[in-house]
XYZ file of C-alpha atoms in Angstrom:
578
model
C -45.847 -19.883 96.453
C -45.630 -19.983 92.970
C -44.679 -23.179 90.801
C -42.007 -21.375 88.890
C -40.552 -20.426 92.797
C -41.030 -24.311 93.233
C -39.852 -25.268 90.524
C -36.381 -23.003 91.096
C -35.577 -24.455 94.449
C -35.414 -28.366 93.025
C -33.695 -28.092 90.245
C -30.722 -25.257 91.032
C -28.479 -28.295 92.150
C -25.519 -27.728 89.489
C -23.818 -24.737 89.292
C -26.269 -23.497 86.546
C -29.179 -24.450 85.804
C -32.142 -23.844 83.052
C -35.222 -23.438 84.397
C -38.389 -22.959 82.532
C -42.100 -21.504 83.765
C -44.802 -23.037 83.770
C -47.019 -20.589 84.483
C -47.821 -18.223 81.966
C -46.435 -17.737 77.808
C -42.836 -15.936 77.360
C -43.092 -12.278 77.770
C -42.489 -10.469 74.948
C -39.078 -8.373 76.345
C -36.392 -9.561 78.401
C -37.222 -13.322 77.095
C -33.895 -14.606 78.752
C -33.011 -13.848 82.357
C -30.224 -15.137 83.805
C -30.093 -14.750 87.673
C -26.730 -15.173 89.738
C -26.428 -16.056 92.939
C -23.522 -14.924 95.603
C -22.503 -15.399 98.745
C -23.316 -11.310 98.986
C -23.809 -8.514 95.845
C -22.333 -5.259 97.451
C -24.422 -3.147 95.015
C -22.610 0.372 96.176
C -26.499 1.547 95.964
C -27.119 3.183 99.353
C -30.823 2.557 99.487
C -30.429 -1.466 98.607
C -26.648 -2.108 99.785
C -26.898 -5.547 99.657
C -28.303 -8.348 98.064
C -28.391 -12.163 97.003
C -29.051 -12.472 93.545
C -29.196 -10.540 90.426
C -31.336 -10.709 87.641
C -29.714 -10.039 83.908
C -31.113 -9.866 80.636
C -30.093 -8.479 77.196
C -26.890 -6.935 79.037
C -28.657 -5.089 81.760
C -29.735 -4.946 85.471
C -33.293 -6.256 85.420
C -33.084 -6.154 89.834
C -31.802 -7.452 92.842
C -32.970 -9.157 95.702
C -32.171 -11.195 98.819
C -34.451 -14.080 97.779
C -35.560 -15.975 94.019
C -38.836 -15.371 95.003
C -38.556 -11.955 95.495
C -37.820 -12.098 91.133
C -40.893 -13.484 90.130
C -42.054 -9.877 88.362
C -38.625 -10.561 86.231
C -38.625 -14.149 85.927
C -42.453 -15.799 85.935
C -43.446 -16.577 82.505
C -40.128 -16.363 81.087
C -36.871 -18.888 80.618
C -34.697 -18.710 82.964
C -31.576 -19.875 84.168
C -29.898 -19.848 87.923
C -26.110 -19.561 87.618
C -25.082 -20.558 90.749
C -21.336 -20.625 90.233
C -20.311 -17.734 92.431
C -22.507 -18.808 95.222
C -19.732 -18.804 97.700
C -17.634 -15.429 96.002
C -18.594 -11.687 96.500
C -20.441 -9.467 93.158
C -19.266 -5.748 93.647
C -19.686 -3.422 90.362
C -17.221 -3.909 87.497
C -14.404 -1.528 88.494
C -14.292 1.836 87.172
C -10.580 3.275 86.061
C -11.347 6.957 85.357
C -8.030 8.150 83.452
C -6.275 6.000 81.517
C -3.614 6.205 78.730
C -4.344 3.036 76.043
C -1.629 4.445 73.904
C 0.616 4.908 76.376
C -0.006 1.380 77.973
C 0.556 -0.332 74.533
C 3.539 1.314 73.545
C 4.716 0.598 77.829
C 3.710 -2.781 77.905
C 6.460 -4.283 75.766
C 9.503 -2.468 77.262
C 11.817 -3.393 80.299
C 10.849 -1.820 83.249
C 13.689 -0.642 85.828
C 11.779 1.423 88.607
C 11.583 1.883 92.073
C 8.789 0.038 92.975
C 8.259 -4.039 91.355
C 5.673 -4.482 88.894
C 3.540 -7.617 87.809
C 3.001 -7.865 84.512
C 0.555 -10.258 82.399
C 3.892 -13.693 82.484
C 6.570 -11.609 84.211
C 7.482 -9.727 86.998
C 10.046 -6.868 87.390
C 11.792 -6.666 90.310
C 12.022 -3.024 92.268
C 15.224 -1.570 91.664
C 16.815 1.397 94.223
C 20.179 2.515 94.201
C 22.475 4.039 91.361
C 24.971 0.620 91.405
C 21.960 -1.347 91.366
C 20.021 0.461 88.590
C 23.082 0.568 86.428
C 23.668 -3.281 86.802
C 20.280 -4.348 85.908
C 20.267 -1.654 82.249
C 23.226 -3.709 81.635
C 21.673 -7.148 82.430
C 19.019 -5.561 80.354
C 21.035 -4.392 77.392
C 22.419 -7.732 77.288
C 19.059 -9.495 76.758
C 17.784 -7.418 74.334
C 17.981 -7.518 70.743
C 16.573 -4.234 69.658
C 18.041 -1.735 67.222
C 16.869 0.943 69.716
C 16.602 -0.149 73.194
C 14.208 1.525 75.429
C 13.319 1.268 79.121
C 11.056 2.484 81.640
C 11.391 3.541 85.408
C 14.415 5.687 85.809
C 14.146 8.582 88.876
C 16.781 10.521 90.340
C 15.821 10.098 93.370
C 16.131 6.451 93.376
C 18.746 5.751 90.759
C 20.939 8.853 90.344
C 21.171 11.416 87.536
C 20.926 10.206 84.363
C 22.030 12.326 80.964
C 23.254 11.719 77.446
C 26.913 11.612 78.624
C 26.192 8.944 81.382
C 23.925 6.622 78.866
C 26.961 6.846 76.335
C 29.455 5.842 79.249
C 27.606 2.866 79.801
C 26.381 1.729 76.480
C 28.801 3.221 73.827
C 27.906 1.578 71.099
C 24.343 0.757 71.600
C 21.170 3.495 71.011
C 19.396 3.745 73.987
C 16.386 5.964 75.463
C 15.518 5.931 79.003
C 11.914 6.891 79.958
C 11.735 8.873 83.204
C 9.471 7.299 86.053
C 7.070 9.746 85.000
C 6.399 9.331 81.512
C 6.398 12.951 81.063
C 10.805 12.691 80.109
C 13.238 10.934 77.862
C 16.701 10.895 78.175
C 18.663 9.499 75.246
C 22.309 8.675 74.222
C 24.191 10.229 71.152
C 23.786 6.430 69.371
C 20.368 7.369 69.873
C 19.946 10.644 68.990
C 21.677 9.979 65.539
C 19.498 6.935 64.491
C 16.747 9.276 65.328
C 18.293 11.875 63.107
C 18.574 14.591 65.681
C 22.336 13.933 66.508
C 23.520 17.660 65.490
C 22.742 20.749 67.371
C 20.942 22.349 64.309
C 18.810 18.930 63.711
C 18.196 18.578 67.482
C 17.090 22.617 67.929
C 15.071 22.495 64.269
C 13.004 19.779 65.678
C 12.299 21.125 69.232
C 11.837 24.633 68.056
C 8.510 24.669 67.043
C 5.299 26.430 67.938
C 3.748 25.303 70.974
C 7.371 23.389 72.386
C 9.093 25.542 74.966
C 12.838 25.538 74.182
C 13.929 24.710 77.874
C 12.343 21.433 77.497
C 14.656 19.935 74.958
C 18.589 19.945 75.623
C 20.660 18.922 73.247
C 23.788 18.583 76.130
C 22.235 16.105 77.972
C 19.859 14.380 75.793
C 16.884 14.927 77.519
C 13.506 15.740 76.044
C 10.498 16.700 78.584
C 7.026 18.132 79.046
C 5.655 20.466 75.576
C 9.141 18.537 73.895
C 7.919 15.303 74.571
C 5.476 14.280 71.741
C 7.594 15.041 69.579
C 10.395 13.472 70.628
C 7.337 10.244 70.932
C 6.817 11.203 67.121
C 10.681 10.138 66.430
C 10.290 6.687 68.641
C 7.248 5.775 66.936
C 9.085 3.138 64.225
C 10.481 1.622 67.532
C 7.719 1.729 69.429
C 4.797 0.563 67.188
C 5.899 -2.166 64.989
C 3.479 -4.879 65.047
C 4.660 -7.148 67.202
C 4.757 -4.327 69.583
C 1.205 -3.125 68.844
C -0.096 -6.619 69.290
C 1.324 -7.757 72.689
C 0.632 -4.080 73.786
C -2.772 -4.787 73.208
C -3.658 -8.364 73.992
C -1.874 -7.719 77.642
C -4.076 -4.121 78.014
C -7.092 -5.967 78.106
C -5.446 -8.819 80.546
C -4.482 -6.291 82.700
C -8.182 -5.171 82.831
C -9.934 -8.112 83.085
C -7.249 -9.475 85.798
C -8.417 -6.839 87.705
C -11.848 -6.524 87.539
C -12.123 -2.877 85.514
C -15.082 -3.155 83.207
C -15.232 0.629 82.168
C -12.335 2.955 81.903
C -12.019 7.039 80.234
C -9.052 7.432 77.592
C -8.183 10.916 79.026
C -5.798 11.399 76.534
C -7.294 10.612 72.685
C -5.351 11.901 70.325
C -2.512 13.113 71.948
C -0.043 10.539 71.027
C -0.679 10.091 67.087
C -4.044 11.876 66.021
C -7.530 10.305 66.049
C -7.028 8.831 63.132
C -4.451 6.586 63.625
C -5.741 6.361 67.346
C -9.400 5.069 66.971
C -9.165 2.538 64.442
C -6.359 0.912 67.029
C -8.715 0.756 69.799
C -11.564 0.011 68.102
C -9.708 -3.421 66.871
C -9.840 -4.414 70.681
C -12.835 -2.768 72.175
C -15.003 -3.581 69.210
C -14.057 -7.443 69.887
C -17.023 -9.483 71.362
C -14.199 -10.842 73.904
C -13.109 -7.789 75.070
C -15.091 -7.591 78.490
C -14.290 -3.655 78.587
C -15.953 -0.398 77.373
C -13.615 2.945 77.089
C -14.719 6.678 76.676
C -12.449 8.693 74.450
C -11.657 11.903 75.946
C -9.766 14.362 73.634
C -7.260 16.206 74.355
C -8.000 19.819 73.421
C -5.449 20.670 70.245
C -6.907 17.916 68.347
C -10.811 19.456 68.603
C -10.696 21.610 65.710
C -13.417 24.077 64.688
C -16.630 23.572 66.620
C -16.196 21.133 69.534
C -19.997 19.839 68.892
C -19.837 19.332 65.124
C -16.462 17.813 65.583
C -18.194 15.285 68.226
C -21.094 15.028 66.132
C -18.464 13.676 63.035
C -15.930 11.850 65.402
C -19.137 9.740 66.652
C -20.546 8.889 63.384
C -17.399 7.773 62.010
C -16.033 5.835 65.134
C -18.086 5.619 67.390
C -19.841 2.129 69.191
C -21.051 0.362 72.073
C -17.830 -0.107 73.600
C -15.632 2.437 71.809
C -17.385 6.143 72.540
C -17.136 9.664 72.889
C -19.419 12.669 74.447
C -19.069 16.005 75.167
C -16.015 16.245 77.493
C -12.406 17.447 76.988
C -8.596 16.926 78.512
C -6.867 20.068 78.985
C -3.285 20.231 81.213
C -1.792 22.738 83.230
C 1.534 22.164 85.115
C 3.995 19.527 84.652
C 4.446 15.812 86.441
C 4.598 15.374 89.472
C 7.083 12.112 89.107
C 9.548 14.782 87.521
C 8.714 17.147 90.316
C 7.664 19.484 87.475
C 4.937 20.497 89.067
C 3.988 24.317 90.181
C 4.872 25.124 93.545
C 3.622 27.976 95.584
C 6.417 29.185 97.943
C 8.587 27.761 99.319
C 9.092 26.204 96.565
C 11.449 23.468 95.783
C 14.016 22.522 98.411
C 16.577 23.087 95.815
C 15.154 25.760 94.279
C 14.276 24.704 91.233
C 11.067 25.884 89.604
C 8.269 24.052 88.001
C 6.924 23.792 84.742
C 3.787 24.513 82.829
C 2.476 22.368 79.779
C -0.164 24.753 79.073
C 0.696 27.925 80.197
C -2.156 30.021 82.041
C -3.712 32.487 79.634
C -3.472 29.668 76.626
C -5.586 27.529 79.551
C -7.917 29.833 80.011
C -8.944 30.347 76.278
C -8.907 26.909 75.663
C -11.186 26.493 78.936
C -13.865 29.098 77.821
C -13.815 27.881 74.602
C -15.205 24.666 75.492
C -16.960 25.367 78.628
C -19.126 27.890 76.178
C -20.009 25.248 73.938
C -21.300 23.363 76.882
C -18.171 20.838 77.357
C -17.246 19.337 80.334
C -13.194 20.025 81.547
C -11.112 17.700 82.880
C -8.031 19.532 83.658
C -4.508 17.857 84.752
C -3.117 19.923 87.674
C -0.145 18.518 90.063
C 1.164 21.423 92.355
C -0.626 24.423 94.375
C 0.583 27.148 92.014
C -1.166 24.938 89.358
C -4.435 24.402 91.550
C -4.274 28.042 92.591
C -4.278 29.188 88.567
C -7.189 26.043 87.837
C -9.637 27.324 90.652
C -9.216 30.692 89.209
C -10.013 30.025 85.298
C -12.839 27.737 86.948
C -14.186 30.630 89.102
C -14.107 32.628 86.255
C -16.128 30.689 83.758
C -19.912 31.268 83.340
C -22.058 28.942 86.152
C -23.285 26.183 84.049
C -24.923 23.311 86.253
C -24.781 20.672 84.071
C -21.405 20.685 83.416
C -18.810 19.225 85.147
C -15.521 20.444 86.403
C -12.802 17.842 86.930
C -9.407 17.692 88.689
C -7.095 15.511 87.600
C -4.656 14.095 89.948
C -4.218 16.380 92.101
C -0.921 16.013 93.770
C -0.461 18.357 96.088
C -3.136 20.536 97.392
C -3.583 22.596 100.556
C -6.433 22.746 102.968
C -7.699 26.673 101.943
C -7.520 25.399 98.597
C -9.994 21.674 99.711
C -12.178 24.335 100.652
C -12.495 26.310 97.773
C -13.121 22.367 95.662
C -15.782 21.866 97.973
C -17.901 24.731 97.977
C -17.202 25.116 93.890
C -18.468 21.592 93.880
C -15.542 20.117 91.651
C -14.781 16.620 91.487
C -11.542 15.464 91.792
C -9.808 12.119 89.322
C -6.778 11.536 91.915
C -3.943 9.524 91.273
C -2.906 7.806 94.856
C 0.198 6.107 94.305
C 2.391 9.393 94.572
C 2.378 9.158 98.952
C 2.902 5.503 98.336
C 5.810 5.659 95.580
C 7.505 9.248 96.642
C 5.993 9.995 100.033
C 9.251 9.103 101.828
C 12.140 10.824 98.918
C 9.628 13.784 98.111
C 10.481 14.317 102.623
C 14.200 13.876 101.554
C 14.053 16.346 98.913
C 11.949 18.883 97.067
C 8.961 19.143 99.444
C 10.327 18.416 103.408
C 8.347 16.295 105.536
C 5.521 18.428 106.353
C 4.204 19.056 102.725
C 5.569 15.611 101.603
C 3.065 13.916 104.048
C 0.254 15.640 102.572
C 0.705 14.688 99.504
C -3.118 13.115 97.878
C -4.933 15.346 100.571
C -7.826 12.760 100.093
C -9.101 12.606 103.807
C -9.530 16.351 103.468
C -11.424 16.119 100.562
C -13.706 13.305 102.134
C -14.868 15.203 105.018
C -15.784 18.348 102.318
C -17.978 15.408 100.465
C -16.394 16.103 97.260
C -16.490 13.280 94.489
C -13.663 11.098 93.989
C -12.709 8.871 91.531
C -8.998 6.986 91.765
C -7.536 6.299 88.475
C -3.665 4.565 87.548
C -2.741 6.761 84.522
C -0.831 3.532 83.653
C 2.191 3.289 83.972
C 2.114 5.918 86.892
C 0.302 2.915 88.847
C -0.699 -0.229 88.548
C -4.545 -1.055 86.332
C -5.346 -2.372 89.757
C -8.362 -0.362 91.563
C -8.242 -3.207 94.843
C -4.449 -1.481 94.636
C -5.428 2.153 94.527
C -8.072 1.983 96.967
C -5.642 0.022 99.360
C -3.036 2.881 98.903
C -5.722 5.914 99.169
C -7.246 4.268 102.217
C -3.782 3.636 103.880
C -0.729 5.720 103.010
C 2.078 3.545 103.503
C 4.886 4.271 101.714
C 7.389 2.006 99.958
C 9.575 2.102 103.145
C 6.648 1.241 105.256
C 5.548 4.209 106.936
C 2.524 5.819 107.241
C 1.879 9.164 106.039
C -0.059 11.501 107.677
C -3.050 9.137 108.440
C -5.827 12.116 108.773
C -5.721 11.937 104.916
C -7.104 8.370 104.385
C -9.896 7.598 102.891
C -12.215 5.866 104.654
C -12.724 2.116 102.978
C -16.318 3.011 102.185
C -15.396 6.341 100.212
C -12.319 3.878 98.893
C -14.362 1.781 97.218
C -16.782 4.165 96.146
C -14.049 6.190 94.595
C -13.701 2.605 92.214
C -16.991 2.592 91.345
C -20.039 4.828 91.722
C -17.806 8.031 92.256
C -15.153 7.108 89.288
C -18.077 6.732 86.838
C -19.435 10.311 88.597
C -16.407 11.952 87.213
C -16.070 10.581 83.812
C -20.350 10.957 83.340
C -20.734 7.784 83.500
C -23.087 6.866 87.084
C -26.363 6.618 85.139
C -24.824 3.237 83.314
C -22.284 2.279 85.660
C -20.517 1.708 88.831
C -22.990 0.547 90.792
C -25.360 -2.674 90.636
C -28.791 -1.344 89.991
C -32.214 -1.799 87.985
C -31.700 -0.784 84.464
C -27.675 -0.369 84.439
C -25.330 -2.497 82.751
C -25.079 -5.807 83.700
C -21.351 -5.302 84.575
C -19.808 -7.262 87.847
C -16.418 -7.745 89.392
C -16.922 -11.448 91.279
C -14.343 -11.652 94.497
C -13.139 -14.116 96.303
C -13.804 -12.157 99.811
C -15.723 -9.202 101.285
C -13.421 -6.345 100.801
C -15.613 -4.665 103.733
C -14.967 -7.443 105.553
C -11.285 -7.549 104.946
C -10.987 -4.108 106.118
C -8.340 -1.681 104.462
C -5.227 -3.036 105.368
C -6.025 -6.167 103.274
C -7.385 -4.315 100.090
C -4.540 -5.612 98.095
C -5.030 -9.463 99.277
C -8.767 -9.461 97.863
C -8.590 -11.290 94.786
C -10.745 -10.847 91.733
C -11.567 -14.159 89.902
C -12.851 -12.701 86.814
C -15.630 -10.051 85.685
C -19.459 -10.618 84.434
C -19.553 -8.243 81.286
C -22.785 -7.441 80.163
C -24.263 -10.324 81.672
C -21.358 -12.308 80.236
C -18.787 -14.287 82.659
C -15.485 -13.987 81.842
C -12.636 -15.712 84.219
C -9.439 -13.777 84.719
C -7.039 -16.510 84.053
């Protein structure tokens, strides 16, 4: 045995503790290892599953191993210190959240949310609201406690609360402008107060704003005050002054990276740069929180296509050099969107259809998809497309099918609400990989039965199961605010489908809690490009952990959302969640 093993085992009596060799001169890299011990590393490697300890240095995965003496390659001749501090928690991989919306969260996070489900918030909590008494009783409990000019709130959905339009919002708050975001982000309903401070309180103003190219007229009605889908940014261009003062900007910010390190993500994908107020204004926001030495986060911007002009590489090759860093970064990989929300139900539907027969919508519409999917795909991009319904998955597998075969590209679905079993098949043997959002069987599994979809096709809603046993890729992402920036929470949903009244939802579609927790590490960072780096505990990676207070193998599925996470090791770095 070697003295520096020696030498380890009588003095790691405090929870860390410096320990120097005496056995040879410092080597010349990786002069300071720290090694951290745990009750058990889950490394999500498949070859070395678990493990003991982990060496760091310089931000990086130097190895793992069961024993300290099994480290002397990393450690002899060096200085070293034993952080023993977690020796009775669980090291998994810093959580992956592969689809994110940071300007969306920020301007979320300071507005009143009134939704179906409750929500816990960095210092508050938001009770679930359900009924169209009940919802109308807390905007007014709301309206009361607010002070703003322009009040705005999150959460509202038919289904749960009623119908909401211009003439309802003026019935209960006459004199008071007020918006009302839809539970799906994707629709705003406002109030003729409203609509006049945001100088769009005529016909002609309201139409000369929504009539522009690339805005579908249907999405923007004047009667009822609601703007939607290809409306809605620019109806988010006439909130901005209300939405990003400050004060706003600040707390939307400062909670965003709470709500992260609460929950144990260490690396997330912006899949929407851009789209809410150009790069410009967008990158110099994040960069004033991810470029921070305590943020314990990295994010990859993902643009959204319209905002890539010219050549997609020299554009990169610019937007990199100008913005780019460690923790703020881009590569060569693009958002594009086909049909509309599935919150909304504005997602394409194969027949039957809707229940009611209404029809879906399109944000991008087909033959503008496909262009803007060769386009990219040529220049040797990566797509990551949005896609809700089966009409919309049918018209993505075809422009897919279509493009050139390119094998080091990837091809990504996002979300993927509802899918059928033919169309699995087809994602399987195409080798996609799929970004899905899980908390549609949990939030609408039960109303989507009710209406829209019937039982059958509401059940099978987040086919994941099905897409398991075809051993297709899966990453689970919130889209915050559409769920929670809580992967423990998303893996407990995918992995259990119980709904919000407590049933259980066609239970051949669960994940399986291994392929659950993969999908929150090692397969989200697959789909955003990321596994080389990330989501997984391995030589040479970053030195990025999520330290638990359980097993969540252990725990089994059903208690997914009990595991607690008491902070995250960044980069080598601890960082405690509270």
């Amino acid at each position: 045995m070697k003295y520096w093993f020696l030498a380890v085992l009588l003095v790691c009596v405090g929870s860390v503790s410096p320990v120097h060799s005496e056995s040879g001169p410092i080597g010349s890299t990786y002069d300071n290892v720290v090694v951290y011990e745990a009750d058990k590393i889950i490394t999500m490697e498949p070859g070395y599953p678990e493990a003991k300890y982990v060496a760091v240095s310089d931000g990086i995965v130097l190895a793992v191993a069961e024993n300290l003496e099994e480290l002397a390659a990393w450690t002899d001749g060096r200085r070293v210190t034993v952080d023993r501090q977690f020796a009775s928690q669980v090291l998994m991989p810093g959580f992956v959240e592969p689809h994110i919306h940071p300007m969306q969260t920020i301007m979320m996070l300071p507005l009143p949310f009134i939704s179906p489900e409750a929500w816990d918030l960095p210092g508050r909590h938001y009770p679930r609201v359900t009924g169209e008494e009940e919802y109308e009783a807390r905007l007014r409990e709301a309206l009361a406690e607010s002070e703003e000019k322009l009040f705005i709130t999150w959460g509202h959905h038919r289904l749960f609360h009623g119908e909401m339009t211009r003439q309802k919002l003026d019935a209960i708050a006459s004199e008071r402008a007020v918006v009302i975001w839809q539970r799906s982000f994707h629709e705003i309903i406002a109030n003729t107060k409203a609509l006049e401070m945001l100088e769009i309180g005529t016909r002609d103003a309201f139409e000369a704003e929504f009539n522009r190219p690339g805005i579908d007229p249907s999405h923007a009605d004047f009667e009822t005050g609601v703007i939607h889908e290809t409306a809605l940014f620019n109806g988010v261009e006439k909130l901005r002054p209300y939405l990003f003062s400050p004060e706003k900007v600040k707390q939307g910010l400062a909670e965003m990276r709470q709500m992260m390190l609460e929950n144990g993500v260490t690396t997330s994908a912006d899949l929407a740069f851009g789209g809410f107020g150009g790069i410009d204004a967008e990158a110099p926001l994040f960069k004033s929180l991810y470029d921070r030495d305590d943020t314990p986060s990295r994010i990859l911007a993902i643009p959204v296509a319209p905002v890539v002009e010219g050549d997609p590489n020299a554009w990169l090759a610019a937007t990199s050099a100008k913005y780019g860093s460690d923790k703020f970064f881009f590569s060569d990989r693009v958002k594009l969107f086909a049909d509309g929300a599935f919150f909304a139900q504005f997602m394409q539907m194969k027949p039957p259809g809707y229940s009611d027969g209404h029809e879906g919508k399109w944000i991008t519409e087909p033959d503008v998809l496909e262009e803007q999917a060769e386009r990219f795909w040529e220049e040797g991009w990566s797509l990551h497309t949005h896609v809700n319904g089966d009409k919309g998955v049918d018209v993505v597998l075809g422009i897919l099918e279509r493009l050139s075969t390119r094998e080091a590209q990837d091809r990504v679905l996002e979300h993927l609400g509802y899918s059928t079993e033919a169309q699995n098949r087809r994602i399987g043997e195409m080798q996609l990989m799929v970004s899905a959002q899980p908390n549609y069987i949990r939030i609408l599994g039960d109303a989507y039965a009710r209406y829209g979809l019937g039982p059958d096709r509401a059940a099978q809603m987040n086919r994941l199961g099905s897409l398991e046993r075809k051993k297709v890729p899966i990453g689970l992402h919130s889209d915050f605010n559409m769920a929670p920036i809580d992967p423990l929470y998303l893996a407990w949903v995918a992995s259990t489908r119980i709904t919000l009244e407590g049933n259980e939802k066609a239970p051949e579609e669960r994940l399986s809690l291994h392929k659950a927790l993969r999908a929150i590490t090692i397969e989200a960072a697959q789909v955003i490009g990321l596994d080389d780096q990330v989501g997984s505990i391995a030589s040479g990676k970053k030195a990025d952990f999520v330290v638990l207070d359980r097993d969540p193998f252990a725990s089994g599925a059903r208690a997914l959302n009990d595991v607690q996470v008491r902070g995250v090791i960044f980069e080598g770095r601890w960082f405690a969640a509270q």
